[in-house]
Amino acid sequence: MGKKRLTMRRKESIYGYIFVLPWIIGFLAFTAGPLVFSFAASFTNYNITSQMDFVGGDNYQGLFTEDSLFWTSLWNTLYFVAFSVPLTTIGAIFLSALLNQDIPGIRFFRTLYYLPAVLSGVGVYMLWMQLLDPGTGMVNLVLSWFGIDGPNWLFDPDWTKPSLIFMKLWSVGGSMLLYLASMQGVSKNLYEAAEIDGANTWRKFFHITIPMITPVIFFDVVTSLIGGFQIFQEAYVMSNNGEGGPANSLLFYNLYMWKQAFTNFNMGYAMAMSWILFVIVFFLTVINLKLAPRWVHYEGEEK
Amino acid sequence: MNKTRSFILVLAALVLFLSGCAGFQTSSNNEEANKEENPEGKTVIDFWTFWGSEIRRPIIEKIIADFNESQDEIEVKHTYLPFGDVWTKELAAIAAGDPPDVVINDINATALRGQKEQAMNLSQFLEQDDISNRFYPELWDATLYEGESYGIPFNTDTRVLFYNKDAFEEAGLDPENPPTTWAELEEYAAKLDKKSDNGYDRIGFYPLWGVGYDVWLLNANGQNYFDEQNNFQIDTAKNEDVLNWLKSFKDHYGEDVINSYQAQIDSQQGHPFFSGDLAMIVQQPTFYTQIRDYAQDLNFGVVELPEYEEGNGHTSWGGGFVAEIPAGAKNPEASWEFIKYLTDVEAQTYWAVQNFDNVANIEAAETAAESTEFTEDGTMVYQKAVENMEHTLLTPVPVIAPDFSSLINPNMDEFFLGSMTAKEALEKSQKDVESLIEKNQ
């Protein structure tokens, strides 16, 4: 029997699999096992060393009905995500629109605004703790020049989460770069045609630029939504003893999960928490994907 | 097509081969580590600490070197891990079945680690070799879970009141008679305040710098929130009084003054106590080393914490660290020998003197207090630190509710921010912790 020549399509899909093979191997070898294990162990009282007895849905039930800190941490995280995701997205689009001009010295400004994205981690948090210091920090000093009596930022439970969101806005440079790249890819013909039709700058921005960059907006919203739910370091570093800030206002979901796992050694309980978070994020991402065709515009898409 | 298929096969084989290599490599490494004998036939044990600073590292490594030279059976290797990592790494290593041999860990959670079988039960060694009476009883008791020890106390600390003698003199107070009760503390603080046009040139005292509200509650009650039967008690009239007393200082000085001083303390660039802008502060005795290094000319004294009212007791608060053998360690006998050395007089005295740190071994602490290596001020502070151990209580975490404080602290934050009264904060804490205990039972 002669071997049948592979069709172009099949060939392509084989190449595709080869390209994703490293990820699949990594997933099967390192991620899949722990994933399955954590799901199974979330129905036990696993504490890493001495016990692992099946307790049914007790962990889940306890979280929903008896644990007030669970709800606090979920609320804190939702609050953070609800504000930080739209604000950083709008901020990044706004900034990249400004930096997408053809004026002398623009490269300097692009570098300047991108710089915070290069810095990362604990160093930045330390810096912001000093900047946001109510008595001696730069932020309140600048506010005082305008006659504003600045808030107590990280010491006032009403201001701790806004402080972090504020800090996040400072480092939108990373996603700004994506928007900038995609804005530069927008064909000049479209703008020229619009100009002939008499469109002003705003109309061009809202009717050409924004629709053309929707794939990047979509990508940014999905990834920053997922990243937002995973906020941990900021609260761990920027609150006293990593406890979650004044009046638990920075007790984010992952911080509470970490405390359950590694200071109380309730590993099974923490695993149940991680699965609840997984379901929430999964659900939101599915909604995102379902809504995407309504507003995301892919060029060259087959209709 | 043949080409494509063979390409995939080769790729798959390569991947398998490479991952196989990695697998073999790690397991052969493990085997080597498991042999735990060096070429000279000595047992090698791995000792994990978080002491990596320029000051502490040479001291602990000298102690290890002394131990290694003192006998020819065991060789200790020191592994430094950052404070933020060391215990999560230890836990992972225990779970993986290849733990280190000795680890320095938090004394207050020793019983919890005993209950969870993370640390080895040491009673098998203590039966032959009872060293419990080397240590302060308060420290020893903190290592017990159901009456059996899971870690040997290494070092500890306490809280004392530092006061500026020159400021006392200036305010017309006797520098040799520091406050002994809360009423005196408040009275002296007011006398030591020095107002200026836009705020304060000097603050007498603010109770929540250096320590938290919990230390004052401990000081007033002379006992922990939990009694021996695990009954939790925080909602009392006395505690309400304590909280309101603490808050009266905040109201007295005003939020802005407190915040700007707090910022100065946090920034670690000029402590107000060093500059004479703050007359009294509660601190650990090791605070002295900063005075020694940054404010040599400061004329200061040190005294035990004032008592709630006369005869109530000068209860103070301390913590510390233990040396423990993780569950599943391969050479517990060797580990035990090393721990005995580590907590014996010689090593403990060396640690105490070089670090200016409170140690768990009573004889070592007392020897260190007489050390000629300290200056006059150093000796004064160290002696007070050692004396203060009799007033010092630890707050071991109750195994029934290890995270209870995360239910109290937010309420106390609300109280100090003014959105709850003391009574409300205490009632809510009482209720929340009781339901946590119930949930965990």
mmCIF file with all atom_site columns, N, CA and C in Angstrom, chain B residues 56 155-160 162 274 283-294 302 351-352 354-359 378 381-382 385:
data_model
loop_
_atom_site.group_PDB
_atom_site.id
_atom_site.type_symbol
_atom_site.label_atom_id
_atom_site.label_alt_id
_atom_site.label_comp_id
_atom_site.label_asym_id
_atom_site.label_entity_id
_atom_site.label_seq_id
_atom_site.pdbx_PDB_ins_code
_atom_site.Cartn_x
_atom_site.Cartn_y
_atom_site.Cartn_z
_atom_site.occupancy
_atom_site.B_iso_or_equiv
_atom_site.pdbx_formal_charge
_atom_site.auth_seq_id
_atom_site.auth_comp_id
_atom_site.auth_asym_id
_atom_site.auth_atom_id
_atom_site.pdbx_PDB_model_num
ATOM 1   N N  . ARG B 1 56  ? 26.077 38.270 61.837 1.00 0.00 ? 56  ARG B N  1
ATOM 2   C CA . ARG B 1 56  ? 25.702 36.981 62.420 1.00 0.00 ? 56  ARG B CA 1
ATOM 3   C C  . ARG B 1 56  ? 26.402 35.791 61.766 1.00 0.00 ? 56  ARG B C  1
ATOM 4   N N  . ASN B 1 155 ? 17.899 31.134 71.115 1.00 0.00 ? 155 ASN B N  1
ATOM 5   C CA . ASN B 1 155 ? 17.987 32.502 71.630 1.00 0.00 ? 155 ASN B CA 1
ATOM 6   C C  . ASN B 1 155 ? 16.596 33.049 71.904 1.00 0.00 ? 155 ASN B C  1
ATOM 7   N N  . THR B 1 156 ? 16.539 34.221 72.487 1.00 0.00 ? 156 THR B N  1
ATOM 8   C CA . THR B 1 156 ? 15.253 34.783 72.894 1.00 0.00 ? 156 THR B CA 1
ATOM 9   C C  . THR B 1 156 ? 15.392 36.303 72.916 1.00 0.00 ? 156 THR B C  1
ATOM 10  N N  . ASP B 1 157 ? 14.349 36.967 73.312 1.00 0.00 ? 157 ASP B N  1
ATOM 11  C CA . ASP B 1 157 ? 14.462 38.413 73.495 1.00 0.00 ? 157 ASP B CA 1
ATOM 12  C C  . ASP B 1 157 ? 13.426 38.850 74.515 1.00 0.00 ? 157 ASP B C  1
ATOM 13  N N  . THR B 1 158 ? 13.412 40.119 74.822 1.00 0.00 ? 158 THR B N  1
ATOM 14  C CA . THR B 1 158 ? 12.469 40.640 75.786 1.00 0.00 ? 158 THR B CA 1
ATOM 15  C C  . THR B 1 158 ? 12.238 42.105 75.423 1.00 0.00 ? 158 THR B C  1
ATOM 16  N N  . ARG B 1 159 ? 11.371 42.784 76.163 1.00 0.00 ? 159 ARG B N  1
ATOM 17  C CA . ARG B 1 159 ? 11.126 44.196 75.898 1.00 0.00 ? 159 ARG B CA 1
ATOM 18  C C  . ARG B 1 159 ? 11.383 44.991 77.173 1.00 0.00 ? 159 ARG B C  1
ATOM 19  N N  . VAL B 1 160 ? 12.149 46.071 77.036 1.00 0.00 ? 160 VAL B N  1
ATOM 20  C CA . VAL B 1 160 ? 12.465 46.923 78.185 1.00 0.00 ? 160 VAL B CA 1
ATOM 21  C C  . VAL B 1 160 ? 12.223 48.385 77.793 1.00 0.00 ? 160 VAL B C  1
ATOM 22  N N  . PHE B 1 162 ? 13.694 52.016 77.387 1.00 0.00 ? 162 PHE B N  1
ATOM 23  C CA . PHE B 1 162 ? 14.873 52.871 77.299 1.00 0.00 ? 162 PHE B CA 1
ATOM 24  C C  . PHE B 1 162 ? 14.439 54.308 77.587 1.00 0.00 ? 162 PHE B C  1
ATOM 25  N N  . PHE B 1 274 ? 17.515 58.658 69.344 1.00 0.00 ? 274 PHE B N  1
ATOM 26  C CA . PHE B 1 274 ? 18.948 58.973 69.288 1.00 0.00 ? 274 PHE B CA 1
ATOM 27  C C  . PHE B 1 274 ? 19.171 60.483 69.327 1.00 0.00 ? 274 PHE B C  1
ATOM 28  N N  . GLN B 1 283 ? 11.716 48.885 73.763 1.00 0.00 ? 283 GLN B N  1
ATOM 29  C CA . GLN B 1 283 ? 12.475 48.223 72.719 1.00 0.00 ? 283 GLN B CA 1
ATOM 30  C C  . GLN B 1 283 ? 13.063 46.915 73.222 1.00 0.00 ? 283 GLN B C  1
ATOM 31  N N  . GLN B 1 284 ? 13.617 46.133 72.291 1.00 0.00 ? 284 GLN B N  1
ATOM 32  C CA . GLN B 1 284 ? 14.405 44.971 72.680 1.00 0.00 ? 284 GLN B CA 1
ATOM 33  C C  . GLN B 1 284 ? 15.760 45.460 73.166 1.00 0.00 ? 284 GLN B C  1
ATOM 34  N N  . PRO B 1 285 ? 16.390 44.683 74.029 1.00 0.00 ? 285 PRO B N  1
ATOM 35  C CA . PRO B 1 285 ? 17.712 45.117 74.504 1.00 0.00 ? 285 PRO B CA 1
ATOM 36  C C  . PRO B 1 285 ? 18.715 45.325 73.365 1.00 0.00 ? 285 PRO B C  1
ATOM 37  N N  . THR B 1 286 ? 18.564 44.596 72.257 1.00 0.00 ? 286 THR B N  1
ATOM 38  C CA . THR B 1 286 ? 19.508 44.766 71.142 1.00 0.00 ? 286 THR B CA 1
ATOM 39  C C  . THR B 1 286 ? 19.451 46.166 70.545 1.00 0.00 ? 286 THR B C  1
ATOM 40  N N  . PHE B 1 287 ? 18.423 46.926 70.892 1.00 0.00 ? 287 PHE B N  1
ATOM 41  C CA . PHE B 1 287 ? 18.344 48.322 70.473 1.00 0.00 ? 287 PHE B CA 1
ATOM 42  C C  . PHE B 1 287 ? 19.612 49.057 70.895 1.00 0.00 ? 287 PHE B C  1
ATOM 43  N N  . TYR B 1 288 ? 20.198 48.574 71.977 1.00 0.00 ? 288 TYR B N  1
ATOM 44  C CA . TYR B 1 288 ? 21.426 49.195 72.470 1.00 0.00 ? 288 TYR B CA 1
ATOM 45  C C  . TYR B 1 288 ? 22.518 49.231 71.400 1.00 0.00 ? 288 TYR B C  1
ATOM 46  N N  . THR B 1 289 ? 22.618 48.158 70.594 1.00 0.00 ? 289 THR B N  1
ATOM 47  C CA . THR B 1 289 ? 23.705 48.134 69.605 1.00 0.00 ? 289 THR B CA 1
ATOM 48  C C  . THR B 1 289 ? 23.561 49.288 68.614 1.00 0.00 ? 289 THR B C  1
ATOM 49  N N  . GLN B 1 290 ? 22.328 49.710 68.359 1.00 0.00 ? 290 GLN B N  1
ATOM 50  C CA . GLN B 1 290 ? 22.144 50.864 67.474 1.00 0.00 ? 290 GLN B CA 1
ATOM 51  C C  . GLN B 1 290 ? 22.567 52.149 68.168 1.00 0.00 ? 290 GLN B C  1
ATOM 52  N N  . ILE B 1 291 ? 22.227 52.246 69.452 1.00 0.00 ? 291 ILE B N  1
ATOM 53  C CA . ILE B 1 291 ? 22.665 53.435 70.206 1.00 0.00 ? 291 ILE B CA 1
ATOM 54  C C  . ILE B 1 291 ? 24.191 53.492 70.193 1.00 0.00 ? 291 ILE B C  1
ATOM 55  N N  . ARG B 1 292 ? 24.813 52.322 70.430 1.00 0.00 ? 292 ARG B N  1
ATOM 56  C CA . ARG B 1 292 ? 26.270 52.233 70.455 1.00 0.00 ? 292 ARG B CA 1
ATOM 57  C C  . ARG B 1 292 ? 26.870 52.710 69.133 1.00 0.00 ? 292 ARG B C  1
ATOM 58  N N  . ASP B 1 293 ? 26.215 52.316 68.028 1.00 0.00 ? 293 ASP B N  1
ATOM 59  C CA . ASP B 1 293 ? 26.791 52.618 66.711 1.00 0.00 ? 293 ASP B CA 1
ATOM 60  C C  . ASP B 1 293 ? 26.427 53.999 66.187 1.00 0.00 ? 293 ASP B C  1
ATOM 61  N N  . TYR B 1 294 ? 25.241 54.493 66.552 1.00 0.00 ? 294 TYR B N  1
ATOM 62  C CA . TYR B 1 294 ? 24.781 55.741 65.923 1.00 0.00 ? 294 TYR B CA 1
ATOM 63  C C  . TYR B 1 294 ? 24.629 56.907 66.895 1.00 0.00 ? 294 TYR B C  1
ATOM 64  N N  . VAL B 1 302 ? 18.023 52.128 81.278 1.00 0.00 ? 302 VAL B N  1
ATOM 65  C CA . VAL B 1 302 ? 17.115 51.090 80.821 1.00 0.00 ? 302 VAL B CA 1
ATOM 66  C C  . VAL B 1 302 ? 16.462 50.435 82.035 1.00 0.00 ? 302 VAL B C  1
ATOM 67  N N  . TRP B 1 351 ? 27.788 33.358 71.389 1.00 0.00 ? 351 TRP B N  1
ATOM 68  C CA . TRP B 1 351 ? 26.704 34.001 70.627 1.00 0.00 ? 351 TRP B CA 1
ATOM 69  C C  . TRP B 1 351 ? 26.203 35.257 71.350 1.00 0.00 ? 351 TRP B C  1
ATOM 70  N N  . ALA B 1 352 ? 25.985 35.121 72.647 1.00 0.00 ? 352 ALA B N  1
ATOM 71  C CA . ALA B 1 352 ? 25.426 36.220 73.439 1.00 0.00 ? 352 ALA B CA 1
ATOM 72  C C  . ALA B 1 352 ? 26.336 37.439 73.402 1.00 0.00 ? 352 ALA B C  1
ATOM 73  N N  . GLN B 1 354 ? 28.981 38.150 71.350 1.00 0.00 ? 354 GLN B N  1
ATOM 74  C CA . GLN B 1 354 ? 29.295 38.701 70.030 1.00 0.00 ? 354 GLN B CA 1
ATOM 75  C C  . GLN B 1 354 ? 28.093 39.397 69.383 1.00 0.00 ? 354 GLN B C  1
ATOM 76  N N  . ASN B 1 355 ? 26.906 38.858 69.619 1.00 0.00 ? 355 ASN B N  1
ATOM 77  C CA . ASN B 1 355 ? 25.702 39.416 68.991 1.00 0.00 ? 355 ASN B CA 1
ATOM 78  C C  . ASN B 1 355 ? 24.966 40.393 69.861 1.00 0.00 ? 355 ASN B C  1
ATOM 79  N N  . PHE B 1 356 ? 25.321 40.457 71.120 1.00 0.00 ? 356 PHE B N  1
ATOM 80  C CA . PHE B 1 356 ? 24.543 41.206 72.110 1.00 0.00 ? 356 PHE B CA 1
ATOM 81  C C  . PHE B 1 356 ? 23.097 40.723 72.061 1.00 0.00 ? 356 PHE B C  1
ATOM 82  N N  . ASP B 1 357 ? 22.940 39.423 72.129 1.00 0.00 ? 357 ASP B N  1
ATOM 83  C CA . ASP B 1 357 ? 21.615 38.823 71.987 1.00 0.00 ? 357 ASP B CA 1
ATOM 84  C C  . ASP B 1 357 ? 21.286 38.039 73.251 1.00 0.00 ? 357 ASP B C  1
ATOM 85  N N  . ASN B 1 358 ? 19.998 38.013 73.608 1.00 0.00 ? 358 ASN B N  1
ATOM 86  C CA . ASN B 1 358 ? 19.587 37.185 74.735 1.00 0.00 ? 358 ASN B CA 1
ATOM 87  C C  . ASN B 1 358 ? 19.654 35.720 74.328 1.00 0.00 ? 358 ASN B C  1
ATOM 88  N N  . VAL B 1 359 ? 20.264 34.895 75.153 1.00 0.00 ? 359 VAL B N  1
ATOM 89  C CA . VAL B 1 359 ? 20.301 33.473 74.829 1.00 0.00 ? 359 VAL B CA 1
ATOM 90  C C  . VAL B 1 359 ? 19.436 32.680 75.791 1.00 0.00 ? 359 VAL B C  1
ATOM 91  N N  . GLY B 1 378 ? 26.925 48.774 77.809 1.00 0.00 ? 378 GLY B N  1
ATOM 92  C CA . GLY B 1 378 ? 26.572 47.452 77.303 1.00 0.00 ? 378 GLY B CA 1
ATOM 93  C C  . GLY B 1 378 ? 26.264 46.507 78.449 1.00 0.00 ? 378 GLY B C  1
ATOM 94  N N  . VAL B 1 381 ? 22.864 47.340 80.027 1.00 0.00 ? 381 VAL B N  1
ATOM 95  C CA . VAL B 1 381 ? 21.704 46.887 79.252 1.00 0.00 ? 381 VAL B CA 1
ATOM 96  C C  . VAL B 1 381 ? 21.600 45.371 79.300 1.00 0.00 ? 381 VAL B C  1
ATOM 97  N N  . TYR B 1 382 ? 22.744 44.694 79.132 1.00 0.00 ? 382 TYR B N  1
ATOM 98  C CA . TYR B 1 382 ? 22.680 43.238 79.075 1.00 0.00 ? 382 TYR B CA 1
ATOM 99  C C  . TYR B 1 382 ? 22.219 42.652 80.406 1.00 0.00 ? 382 TYR B C  1
ATOM 100 N N  . ALA B 1 385 ? 18.631 43.036 80.624 1.00 0.00 ? 385 ALA B N  1
ATOM 101 C CA . ALA B 1 385 ? 17.967 42.082 79.723 1.00 0.00 ? 385 ALA B CA 1
ATOM 102 C C  . ALA B 1 385 ? 17.875 40.707 80.384 1.00 0.00 ? 385 ALA B C  1
#
